[in-house]
DNA sequence: TTTACATGTTACCTAAAGGTAACTAGTTAC
DNA sequence: GTAACTAGTTACCTTTAGGTAACATGTAAA
């Protein structure tokens, strides 16, 4: 996934936004953080099919792209919290529509 | 990309919908078809970075998943038109929010 | 002195996505 | 008789995404 750091010109708004939240997991991670900050382990527990390695990678890219913040507490054992930035929160309408469509057309059809 | 044919149980609506419209190109293709039916060559021309091979593949998967219809006219030279199904049209709110976010946060920031 | 705790990193590997280039078909225009 | 037209297919290759397993860290509890 290309981060916004490696930004280029996009004529198409949909193509452009897919550079940021495309990929198998990013929308799910953002959806998981939509209402509250969460610890690394919490996110991992809520998305069991996602390996910790990939979760780390995706969170790092989301942070580079300014969609989440990472706050590390120097405690033992370590604690790290992830939270949406304002830009991340601005994705709420997109994620809400995705959730709504998924509920109506997938979950309720199973 | 797994098609709905290889459907499984999803607890998460966002994860579920990403099986259908995840991937680098599908939202862009659907976005391209949102307002009118289009010929294969038209779609290809509007998404220049997408190779014809991949476009064929993605359209086939979208058709299998019931999001677009393919109508072939037996003319010479051939003509094939793609159009959103009702299910495909029901994605409009998602695509509109994606477009809106992309316009506000990517296109207008370049 | 070994284990558990949480949050990673690293090395290594596989599978999936996506790319290019060459080819097909049947008719029309040059 | 050769090229152009459209919508593909096929073979082959590269890149990216994602997976597993092992290890690091420092303290506290067994």
PDB file of C-alpha atoms (C1' of nucleotides) in Angstrom:
ATOM      1  CA  UNK A   1       0.000   0.000   0.000  1.00  0.00           C
ATOM      2  CA  UNK A   2       1.327   3.397  -0.970  1.00  0.00           C
ATOM      3  CA  UNK A   3       1.196   5.936   1.811  1.00  0.00           C
ATOM      4  CA  UNK A   4       0.274   9.540   1.232  1.00  0.00           C
ATOM      5  CA  UNK A   5       3.953  10.303   1.691  1.00  0.00           C
ATOM      6  CA  UNK A   6       4.484   8.818  -1.746  1.00  0.00           C
ATOM      7  CA  UNK A   7       1.669  11.008  -2.966  1.00  0.00           C
ATOM      8  CA  UNK A   8       0.942  11.593  -6.610  1.00  0.00           C
ATOM      9  CA  UNK A   9      -1.656  13.348  -8.606  1.00  0.00           C
ATOM     10  CA  UNK A  10      -5.048  11.708  -8.767  1.00  0.00           C
ATOM     11  CA  UNK A  11      -7.707  12.845 -11.114  1.00  0.00           C
ATOM     12  CA  UNK A  12     -10.234  10.469  -9.610  1.00  0.00           C
ATOM     13  CA  UNK A  13     -11.338  11.013  -6.012  1.00  0.00           C
ATOM     14  CA  UNK A  14     -12.230   7.357  -5.542  1.00  0.00           C
ATOM     15  CA  UNK A  15      -8.862   6.150  -6.830  1.00  0.00           C
ATOM     16  CA  UNK A  16      -7.166   8.670  -4.579  1.00  0.00           C
ATOM     17  CA  UNK A  17      -8.955   7.625  -1.455  1.00  0.00           C
ATOM     18  CA  UNK A  18      -8.337   3.951  -2.170  1.00  0.00           C
ATOM     19  CA  UNK A  19      -4.617   4.664  -1.858  1.00  0.00           C
ATOM     20  CA  UNK A  20      -5.284   5.552   1.759  1.00  0.00           C
ATOM     21  CA  UNK A  21      -7.866   3.059   2.888  1.00  0.00           C
ATOM     22  CA  UNK A  22      -7.585   0.390   0.212  1.00  0.00           C
ATOM     23  CA  UNK A  23      -6.339  -3.015   1.185  1.00  0.00           C
ATOM     24  CA  UNK A  24      -7.919  -5.923   2.915  1.00  0.00           C
ATOM     25  CA  UNK A  25      -7.832  -4.587   6.467  1.00  0.00           C
ATOM     26  CA  UNK A  26      -7.635  -0.819   6.745  1.00  0.00           C
ATOM     27  CA  UNK A  27     -11.347  -0.072   6.613  1.00  0.00           C
ATOM     28  CA  UNK A  28     -11.964  -2.733   9.231  1.00  0.00           C
ATOM     29  CA  UNK A  29      -9.296  -1.272  11.504  1.00  0.00           C
ATOM     30  CA  UNK A  30     -10.714   2.225  11.119  1.00  0.00           C
ATOM     31  CA  UNK A  31     -14.203   0.891  11.712  1.00  0.00           C
ATOM     32  CA  UNK A  32     -12.926  -0.765  14.883  1.00  0.00           C
ATOM     33  CA  UNK A  33     -11.534   2.572  16.107  1.00  0.00           C
ATOM     34  CA  UNK A  34     -14.516   4.679  15.027  1.00  0.00           C
ATOM     35  CA  UNK A  35     -16.028   5.269  18.440  1.00  0.00           C
ATOM     36  CA  UNK A  36     -13.148   4.985  20.878  1.00  0.00           C
ATOM     37  CA  UNK A  37      -9.436   4.664  21.281  1.00  0.00           C
ATOM     38  CA  UNK A  38      -8.208   1.122  21.631  1.00  0.00           C
ATOM     39  CA  UNK A  39      -5.098  -0.754  22.694  1.00  0.00           C
ATOM     40  CA  UNK A  40      -3.175  -2.861  20.225  1.00  0.00           C
ATOM     41  CA  UNK A  41      -4.329  -6.076  21.855  1.00  0.00           C
ATOM     42  CA  UNK A  42      -7.956  -4.986  21.788  1.00  0.00           C
ATOM     43  CA  UNK A  43      -7.869  -4.361  18.065  1.00  0.00           C
ATOM     44  CA  UNK A  44      -6.156  -7.698  17.510  1.00  0.00           C
ATOM     45  CA  UNK A  45      -8.821  -9.463  19.562  1.00  0.00           C
ATOM     46  CA  UNK A  46     -11.628  -7.837  17.600  1.00  0.00           C
ATOM     47  CA  UNK A  47     -10.151  -8.786  14.233  1.00  0.00           C
ATOM     48  CA  UNK A  48      -9.047 -12.351  14.892  1.00  0.00           C
ATOM     49  CA  UNK A  49      -8.233 -13.219  11.273  1.00  0.00           C
ATOM     50  CA  UNK A  50      -5.673 -10.437  11.076  1.00  0.00           C
ATOM     51  CA  UNK A  51      -2.139 -11.388  12.138  1.00  0.00           C
ATOM     52  CA  UNK A  52      -0.307  -9.149  14.574  1.00  0.00           C
ATOM     53  CA  UNK A  53       2.444  -8.485  12.082  1.00  0.00           C
ATOM     54  CA  UNK A  54       0.060  -7.152   9.472  1.00  0.00           C
ATOM     55  CA  UNK A  55      -1.855  -5.198  12.100  1.00  0.00           C
ATOM     56  CA  UNK A  56       1.375  -3.464  13.119  1.00  0.00           C
ATOM     57  CA  UNK A  57       2.137  -2.656   9.485  1.00  0.00           C
ATOM     58  CA  UNK A  58      -1.296  -1.312   8.701  1.00  0.00           C
ATOM     59  CA  UNK A  59      -1.404   0.822  11.843  1.00  0.00           C
ATOM     60  CA  UNK A  60       1.982   2.286  10.959  1.00  0.00           C
ATOM     61  CA  UNK A  61       0.771   3.213   7.482  1.00  0.00           C
ATOM     62  CA  UNK A  62      -2.439   4.686   8.855  1.00  0.00           C
ATOM     63  CA  UNK A  63      -0.326   6.752  11.240  1.00  0.00           C
ATOM     64  CA  UNK A  64       1.970   7.945   8.423  1.00  0.00           C
ATOM     65  CA  UNK A  65      -1.096   8.950   6.454  1.00  0.00           C
ATOM     66  CA  UNK A  66      -2.434  10.954   9.364  1.00  0.00           C
ATOM     67  CA  UNK A  67      -5.531   8.866   9.985  1.00  0.00           C
ATOM     68  CA  UNK A  68      -4.656   7.531  13.446  1.00  0.00           C
ATOM     69  CA  UNK A  69      -2.412   8.541  16.303  1.00  0.00           C
ATOM     70  CA  UNK A  70      -0.262   6.173  18.309  1.00  0.00           C
ATOM     71  CA  UNK A  71       0.283   6.909  21.982  1.00  0.00           C
ATOM     72  CA  UNK A  72       2.817   4.833  23.815  1.00  0.00           C
ATOM     73  CA  UNK A  73       2.926   4.613  27.610  1.00  0.00           C
ATOM     74  CA  UNK A  74       6.284   3.587  28.979  1.00  0.00           C
ATOM     75  CA  UNK A  75       4.971   1.048  31.392  1.00  0.00           C
ATOM     76  CA  UNK A  76       5.798  -2.558  32.004  1.00  0.00           C
ATOM     77  CA  UNK A  77       4.159  -4.410  30.377  1.00  0.00           C
ATOM     78  CA  UNK A  78       3.883  -1.860  27.564  1.00  0.00           C
ATOM     79  CA  UNK A  79       0.654  -0.127  26.660  1.00  0.00           C
ATOM     80  CA  UNK A  80      -0.058   1.475  23.331  1.00  0.00           C
ATOM     81  CA  UNK A  81      -3.270   3.195  22.373  1.00  0.00           C
ATOM     82  CA  UNK A  82      -4.513   4.016  18.916  1.00  0.00           C
ATOM     83  CA  UNK A  83      -7.046   6.700  18.181  1.00  0.00           C
ATOM     84  CA  UNK A  84      -8.527   8.316  15.094  1.00  0.00           C
ATOM     85  CA  UNK A  85      -7.281  11.758  14.149  1.00  0.00           C
ATOM     86  CA  UNK A  86      -9.707  14.383  12.903  1.00  0.00           C
ATOM     87  CA  UNK A  87      -8.941  13.247   9.378  1.00  0.00           C
ATOM     88  CA  UNK A  88      -9.623   9.675  10.431  1.00  0.00           C
ATOM     89  CA  UNK A  89     -12.881  10.711  12.053  1.00  0.00           C
ATOM     90  CA  UNK A  90     -13.898  12.457   8.852  1.00  0.00           C
ATOM     91  CA  UNK A  91     -14.124   8.998   7.286  1.00  0.00           C
ATOM     92  CA  UNK A  92     -17.098   8.198   9.495  1.00  0.00           C
ATOM     93  CA  UNK A  93     -19.735   8.760   6.772  1.00  0.00           C
ATOM     94  CA  UNK A  94     -17.912   6.384   4.440  1.00  0.00           C
ATOM     95  CA  UNK A  95     -17.551   3.711   7.111  1.00  0.00           C
ATOM     96  CA  UNK A  96     -21.140   4.152   8.236  1.00  0.00           C
ATOM     97  CA  UNK A  97     -22.425   3.643   4.702  1.00  0.00           C
ATOM     98  CA  UNK A  98     -20.199   0.592   4.340  1.00  0.00           C
ATOM     99  CA  UNK A  99     -21.530  -0.811   7.596  1.00  0.00           C
ATOM    100  CA  UNK A 100     -25.109  -0.113   6.573  1.00  0.00           C
ATOM    101  CA  UNK A 101     -24.699  -1.776   3.195  1.00  0.00           C
ATOM    102  CA  UNK A 102     -22.947  -4.754   4.739  1.00  0.00           C
ATOM    103  CA  UNK A 103     -25.701  -5.211   7.295  1.00  0.00           C
ATOM    104  CA  UNK A 104     -28.491  -5.005   4.749  1.00  0.00           C
ATOM    105  CA  UNK A 105     -26.934  -6.987   1.944  1.00  0.00           C
ATOM    106  CA  UNK A 106     -24.608  -9.498   3.555  1.00  0.00           C
ATOM    107  CA  UNK A 107     -25.274 -10.086   7.234  1.00  0.00           C
ATOM    108  CA  UNK A 108     -29.044 -10.215   6.885  1.00  0.00           C
ATOM    109  CA  UNK A 109     -28.843 -12.543   3.863  1.00  0.00           C
ATOM    110  CA  UNK A 110     -26.821 -15.263   5.576  1.00  0.00           C
TER     111      UNK A 110
ATOM    112  CA  UNK B   1     -10.710 -11.658  -4.728  1.00  0.00           C
ATOM    113  CA  UNK B   2     -13.237 -14.112  -3.398  1.00  0.00           C
ATOM    114  CA  UNK B   3     -16.612 -13.897  -5.079  1.00  0.00           C
ATOM    115  CA  UNK B   4     -19.866 -14.197  -3.213  1.00  0.00           C
ATOM    116  CA  UNK B   5     -20.134 -17.660  -4.709  1.00  0.00           C
ATOM    117  CA  UNK B   6     -17.441 -18.702  -2.245  1.00  0.00           C
ATOM    118  CA  UNK B   7     -19.489 -17.080   0.471  1.00  0.00           C
ATOM    119  CA  UNK B   8     -18.841 -17.615   4.136  1.00  0.00           C
ATOM    120  CA  UNK B   9     -20.126 -16.305   7.381  1.00  0.00           C
ATOM    121  CA  UNK B  10     -19.053 -12.805   8.274  1.00  0.00           C
ATOM    122  CA  UNK B  11     -19.657 -11.364  11.660  1.00  0.00           C
ATOM    123  CA  UNK B  12     -18.428  -7.958  10.564  1.00  0.00           C
ATOM    124  CA  UNK B  13     -20.422  -6.060   7.938  1.00  0.00           C
ATOM    125  CA  UNK B  14     -17.381  -4.100   6.787  1.00  0.00           C
ATOM    126  CA  UNK B  15     -15.258  -7.228   6.356  1.00  0.00           C
ATOM    127  CA  UNK B  16     -18.113  -8.829   4.474  1.00  0.00           C
ATOM    128  CA  UNK B  17     -18.588  -6.001   2.042  1.00  0.00           C
ATOM    129  CA  UNK B  18     -14.867  -5.753   1.399  1.00  0.00           C
ATOM    130  CA  UNK B  19     -15.041  -9.268  -0.034  1.00  0.00           C
ATOM    131  CA  UNK B  20     -17.281  -7.850  -2.735  1.00  0.00           C
ATOM    132  CA  UNK B  21     -15.839  -4.465  -3.501  1.00  0.00           C
ATOM    133  CA  UNK B  22     -12.373  -4.758  -2.018  1.00  0.00           C
ATOM    134  CA  UNK B  23      -9.417  -4.680  -4.281  1.00  0.00           C
ATOM    135  CA  UNK B  24      -7.642  -1.910  -6.052  1.00  0.00           C
ATOM    136  CA  UNK B  25     -10.111  -1.331  -8.861  1.00  0.00           C
ATOM    137  CA  UNK B  26     -13.642  -2.484  -8.108  1.00  0.00           C
ATOM    138  CA  UNK B  27     -14.886   0.676  -6.409  1.00  0.00           C
ATOM    139  CA  UNK B  28     -13.489   2.731  -9.273  1.00  0.00           C
ATOM    140  CA  UNK B  29     -15.213   0.536 -11.852  1.00  0.00           C
ATOM    141  CA  UNK B  30     -18.520   0.749  -9.991  1.00  0.00           C
ATOM    142  CA  UNK B  31     -18.057   4.495  -9.617  1.00  0.00           C
ATOM    143  CA  UNK B  32     -17.500   4.701 -13.360  1.00  0.00           C
ATOM    144  CA  UNK B  33     -20.765   2.859 -14.013  1.00  0.00           C
ATOM    145  CA  UNK B  34     -22.798   4.671 -11.383  1.00  0.00           C
ATOM    146  CA  UNK B  35     -24.795   6.904 -13.678  1.00  0.00           C
ATOM    147  CA  UNK B  36     -24.959   5.062 -16.996  1.00  0.00           C
ATOM    148  CA  UNK B  37     -24.207   1.850 -18.788  1.00  0.00           C
ATOM    149  CA  UNK B  38     -20.875   1.810 -20.559  1.00  0.00           C
ATOM    150  CA  UNK B  39     -19.025  -0.215 -23.151  1.00  0.00           C
ATOM    151  CA  UNK B  40     -15.889  -2.105 -22.276  1.00  0.00           C
ATOM    152  CA  UNK B  41     -13.710   0.315 -24.201  1.00  0.00           C
ATOM    153  CA  UNK B  42     -15.299   3.321 -22.508  1.00  0.00           C
ATOM    154  CA  UNK B  43     -14.510   1.981 -19.063  1.00  0.00           C
ATOM    155  CA  UNK B  44     -10.963   1.179 -20.145  1.00  0.00           C
ATOM    156  CA  UNK B  45     -10.531   4.706 -21.487  1.00  0.00           C
ATOM    157  CA  UNK B  46     -11.779   6.271 -18.260  1.00  0.00           C
ATOM    158  CA  UNK B  47      -9.458   4.215 -16.074  1.00  0.00           C
ATOM    159  CA  UNK B  48      -6.230   4.391 -18.065  1.00  0.00           C
ATOM    160  CA  UNK B  49      -4.007   2.843 -15.386  1.00  0.00           C
ATOM    161  CA  UNK B  50      -6.072  -0.326 -15.375  1.00  0.00           C
ATOM    162  CA  UNK B  51      -4.985  -2.994 -17.863  1.00  0.00           C
ATOM    163  CA  UNK B  52      -7.619  -4.604 -20.071  1.00  0.00           C
ATOM    164  CA  UNK B  53      -6.835  -8.012 -18.681  1.00  0.00           C
ATOM    165  CA  UNK B  54      -7.529  -6.960 -15.120  1.00  0.00           C
ATOM    166  CA  UNK B  55     -10.590  -5.005 -16.201  1.00  0.00           C
ATOM    167  CA  UNK B  56     -12.000  -8.158 -17.811  1.00  0.00           C
ATOM    168  CA  UNK B  57     -11.317 -10.140 -14.637  1.00  0.00           C
ATOM    169  CA  UNK B  58     -12.836  -7.592 -12.306  1.00  0.00           C
ATOM    170  CA  UNK B  59     -15.949  -7.171 -14.447  1.00  0.00           C
ATOM    171  CA  UNK B  60     -16.399 -10.927 -14.496  1.00  0.00           C
ATOM    172  CA  UNK B  61     -16.212 -11.086 -10.705  1.00  0.00           C
ATOM    173  CA  UNK B  62     -18.595  -8.159 -10.327  1.00  0.00           C
ATOM    174  CA  UNK B  63     -20.993  -9.977 -12.628  1.00  0.00           C
ATOM    175  CA  UNK B  64     -20.690 -13.223 -10.635  1.00  0.00           C
ATOM    176  CA  UNK B  65     -21.410 -11.270  -7.478  1.00  0.00           C
ATOM    177  CA  UNK B  66     -24.526  -9.763  -8.998  1.00  0.00           C
ATOM    178  CA  UNK B  67     -23.334  -6.165  -9.008  1.00  0.00           C
ATOM    179  CA  UNK B  68     -23.206  -5.588 -12.769  1.00  0.00           C
ATOM    180  CA  UNK B  69     -24.797  -7.105 -15.848  1.00  0.00           C
ATOM    181  CA  UNK B  70     -23.005  -7.831 -19.095  1.00  0.00           C
ATOM    182  CA  UNK B  71     -24.912  -7.463 -22.335  1.00  0.00           C
ATOM    183  CA  UNK B  72     -23.260  -8.675 -25.490  1.00  0.00           C
ATOM    184  CA  UNK B  73     -24.420  -7.596 -28.952  1.00  0.00           C
ATOM    185  CA  UNK B  74     -23.419  -9.970 -31.698  1.00  0.00           C
ATOM    186  CA  UNK B  75     -22.211  -7.317 -34.068  1.00  0.00           C
ATOM    187  CA  UNK B  76     -19.011  -6.828 -35.949  1.00  0.00           C
ATOM    188  CA  UNK B  77     -16.974  -5.278 -34.428  1.00  0.00           C
ATOM    189  CA  UNK B  78     -18.287  -6.596 -31.099  1.00  0.00           C
ATOM    190  CA  UNK B  79     -20.105  -4.438 -28.600  1.00  0.00           C
ATOM    191  CA  UNK B  80     -20.484  -5.244 -24.947  1.00  0.00           C
ATOM    192  CA  UNK B  81     -22.237  -3.070 -22.420  1.00  0.00           C
ATOM    193  CA  UNK B  82     -21.941  -3.168 -18.669  1.00  0.00           C
ATOM    194  CA  UNK B  83     -24.552  -1.798 -16.328  1.00  0.00           C
ATOM    195  CA  UNK B  84     -25.172  -1.787 -12.597  1.00  0.00           C
ATOM    196  CA  UNK B  85     -27.789  -4.170 -11.223  1.00  0.00           C
ATOM    197  CA  UNK B  86     -30.159  -3.022  -8.485  1.00  0.00           C
ATOM    198  CA  UNK B  87     -27.701  -4.436  -5.972  1.00  0.00           C
ATOM    199  CA  UNK B  88     -24.931  -2.515  -7.676  1.00  0.00           C
ATOM    200  CA  UNK B  89     -27.000   0.662  -7.610  1.00  0.00           C
ATOM    201  CA  UNK B  90     -27.602   0.175  -3.909  1.00  0.00           C
ATOM    202  CA  UNK B  91     -23.902   0.889  -3.415  1.00  0.00           C
ATOM    203  CA  UNK B  92     -24.456   4.468  -4.517  1.00  0.00           C
ATOM    204  CA  UNK B  93     -24.406   5.951  -0.984  1.00  0.00           C
ATOM    205  CA  UNK B  94     -21.077   4.259  -0.258  1.00  0.00           C
ATOM    206  CA  UNK B  95     -19.535   5.436  -3.523  1.00  0.00           C
ATOM    207  CA  UNK B  96     -20.938   8.935  -3.067  1.00  0.00           C
ATOM    208  CA  UNK B  97     -19.388   9.239   0.368  1.00  0.00           C
ATOM    209  CA  UNK B  98     -16.094   7.933  -0.997  1.00  0.00           C
ATOM    210  CA  UNK B  99     -16.206  10.474  -3.800  1.00  0.00           C
ATOM    211  CA  UNK B 100     -17.053  13.273  -1.385  1.00  0.00           C
ATOM    212  CA  UNK B 101     -14.224  12.376   0.973  1.00  0.00           C
ATOM    213  CA  UNK B 102     -11.781  12.025  -1.893  1.00  0.00           C
ATOM    214  CA  UNK B 103     -12.743  15.426  -3.279  1.00  0.00           C
ATOM    215  CA  UNK B 104     -12.455  17.192   0.050  1.00  0.00           C
ATOM    216  CA  UNK B 105      -9.366  15.505   1.389  1.00  0.00           C
ATOM    217  CA  UNK B 106      -7.274  14.546  -1.612  1.00  0.00           C
ATOM    218  CA  UNK B 107      -8.195  16.361  -4.792  1.00  0.00           C
ATOM    219  CA  UNK B 108      -8.561  19.770  -3.150  1.00  0.00           C
ATOM    220  CA  UNK B 109      -5.306  19.343  -1.235  1.00  0.00           C
ATOM    221  CA  UNK B 110      -3.089  18.710  -4.242  1.00  0.00           C
TER     222      UNK B 110
ATOM    223  C1'  DT C   1      15.075 -19.292  37.689  1.00  0.00           C
ATOM    224  C1'  DT C   2      11.291 -19.663  34.932  1.00  0.00           C
ATOM    225  C1'  DT C   3       6.941 -17.843  33.283  1.00  0.00           C
ATOM    226  C1'  DA C   4       3.722 -14.431  32.062  1.00  0.00           C
ATOM    227  C1'  DC C   5       2.559  -9.967  30.571  1.00  0.00           C
ATOM    228  C1'  DA C   6       1.855  -6.615  25.978  1.00  0.00           C
ATOM    229  C1'  DT C   7       3.663  -4.902  21.927  1.00  0.00           C
ATOM    230  C1'  DG C   8       6.173  -5.358  18.921  1.00  0.00           C
ATOM    231  C1'  DT C   9      10.410  -6.952  15.244  1.00  0.00           C
ATOM    232  C1'  DT C  10      12.742 -10.097  12.174  1.00  0.00           C
ATOM    233  C1'  DA C  11      13.507 -13.675   8.804  1.00  0.00           C
ATOM    234  C1'  DC C  12      11.505 -16.446   5.727  1.00  0.00           C
ATOM    235  C1'  DC C  13       7.902 -18.176   2.727  1.00  0.00           C
ATOM    236  C1'  DT C  14       3.385 -18.534  -0.092  1.00  0.00           C
ATOM    237  C1'  DA C  15      -0.469 -16.799  -2.449  1.00  0.00           C
ATOM    238  C1'  DA C  16      -2.783 -13.307  -4.795  1.00  0.00           C
ATOM    239  C1'  DA C  17      -2.912  -9.317  -7.574  1.00  0.00           C
ATOM    240  C1'  DG C  18      -1.605  -7.204 -11.345  1.00  0.00           C
ATOM    241  C1'  DG C  19       1.403  -6.166 -15.363  1.00  0.00           C
ATOM    242  C1'  DT C  20       3.090  -6.799 -20.531  1.00  0.00           C
ATOM    243  C1'  DA C  21       3.042  -8.631 -24.987  1.00  0.00           C
ATOM    244  C1'  DA C  22       1.251 -11.488 -28.415  1.00  0.00           C
ATOM    245  C1'  DC C  23      -2.702 -13.507 -30.341  1.00  0.00           C
ATOM    246  C1'  DT C  24      -7.888 -14.323 -31.822  1.00  0.00           C
ATOM    247  C1'  DA C  25     -12.308 -13.353 -34.495  1.00  0.00           C
ATOM    248  C1'  DG C  26     -15.274 -11.435 -38.622  1.00  0.00           C
ATOM    249  C1'  DT C  27     -16.180  -7.537 -41.341  1.00  0.00           C
ATOM    250  C1'  DT C  28     -15.072  -3.061 -43.577  1.00  0.00           C
ATOM    251  C1'  DA C  29     -12.202   0.372 -45.642  1.00  0.00           C
ATOM    252  C1'  DC C  30      -7.826   1.306 -48.213  1.00  0.00           C
TER     253       DC C  30
ATOM    254  C1'  DG D   1      -4.230  -8.506 -49.494  1.00  0.00           C
ATOM    255  C1'  DT D   2      -3.476  -5.694 -45.619  1.00  0.00           C
ATOM    256  C1'  DA D   3      -4.807  -2.871 -41.773  1.00  0.00           C
ATOM    257  C1'  DA D   4      -8.232  -1.329 -38.482  1.00  0.00           C
ATOM    258  C1'  DC D   5     -12.026  -2.084 -35.565  1.00  0.00           C
ATOM    259  C1'  DT D   6     -13.632  -4.156 -30.451  1.00  0.00           C
ATOM    260  C1'  DA D   7     -13.481  -7.194 -26.786  1.00  0.00           C
ATOM    261  C1'  DG D   8     -11.433 -10.198 -25.297  1.00  0.00           C
ATOM    262  C1'  DT D   9      -7.811 -14.678 -24.113  1.00  0.00           C
ATOM    263  C1'  DT D  10      -3.391 -16.739 -23.128  1.00  0.00           C
ATOM    264  C1'  DA D  11       1.256 -17.335 -21.436  1.00  0.00           C
ATOM    265  C1'  DC D  12       4.497 -15.620 -18.709  1.00  0.00           C
ATOM    266  C1'  DC D  13       6.541 -12.676 -15.264  1.00  0.00           C
ATOM    267  C1'  DT D  14       6.920  -9.254 -11.224  1.00  0.00           C
ATOM    268  C1'  DT D  15       5.212  -7.085  -7.272  1.00  0.00           C
ATOM    269  C1'  DT D  16       2.580  -6.839  -3.229  1.00  0.00           C
ATOM    270  C1'  DA D  17       0.047  -8.644   0.495  1.00  0.00           C
ATOM    271  C1'  DG D  18      -0.141 -11.493   3.919  1.00  0.00           C
ATOM    272  C1'  DG D  19       1.059 -15.616   6.669  1.00  0.00           C
ATOM    273  C1'  DT D  20       3.933 -18.344  10.440  1.00  0.00           C
ATOM    274  C1'  DA D  21       7.316 -18.904  13.832  1.00  0.00           C
ATOM    275  C1'  DA D  22      10.898 -17.298  16.683  1.00  0.00           C
ATOM    276  C1'  DC D  23      12.764 -13.698  19.332  1.00  0.00           C
ATOM    277  C1'  DA D  24      13.218  -9.069  22.259  1.00  0.00           C
ATOM    278  C1'  DT D  25      11.910  -6.262  26.232  1.00  0.00           C
ATOM    279  C1'  DG D  26      11.750  -5.401  31.649  1.00  0.00           C
ATOM    280  C1'  DT D  27       9.324  -6.294  35.683  1.00  0.00           C
ATOM    281  C1'  DA D  28       6.537  -9.085  38.834  1.00  0.00           C
ATOM    282  C1'  DA D  29       4.853 -13.181  40.516  1.00  0.00           C
ATOM    283  C1'  DA D  30       5.373 -18.478  41.230  1.00  0.00           C
TER     284       DA D  30
END
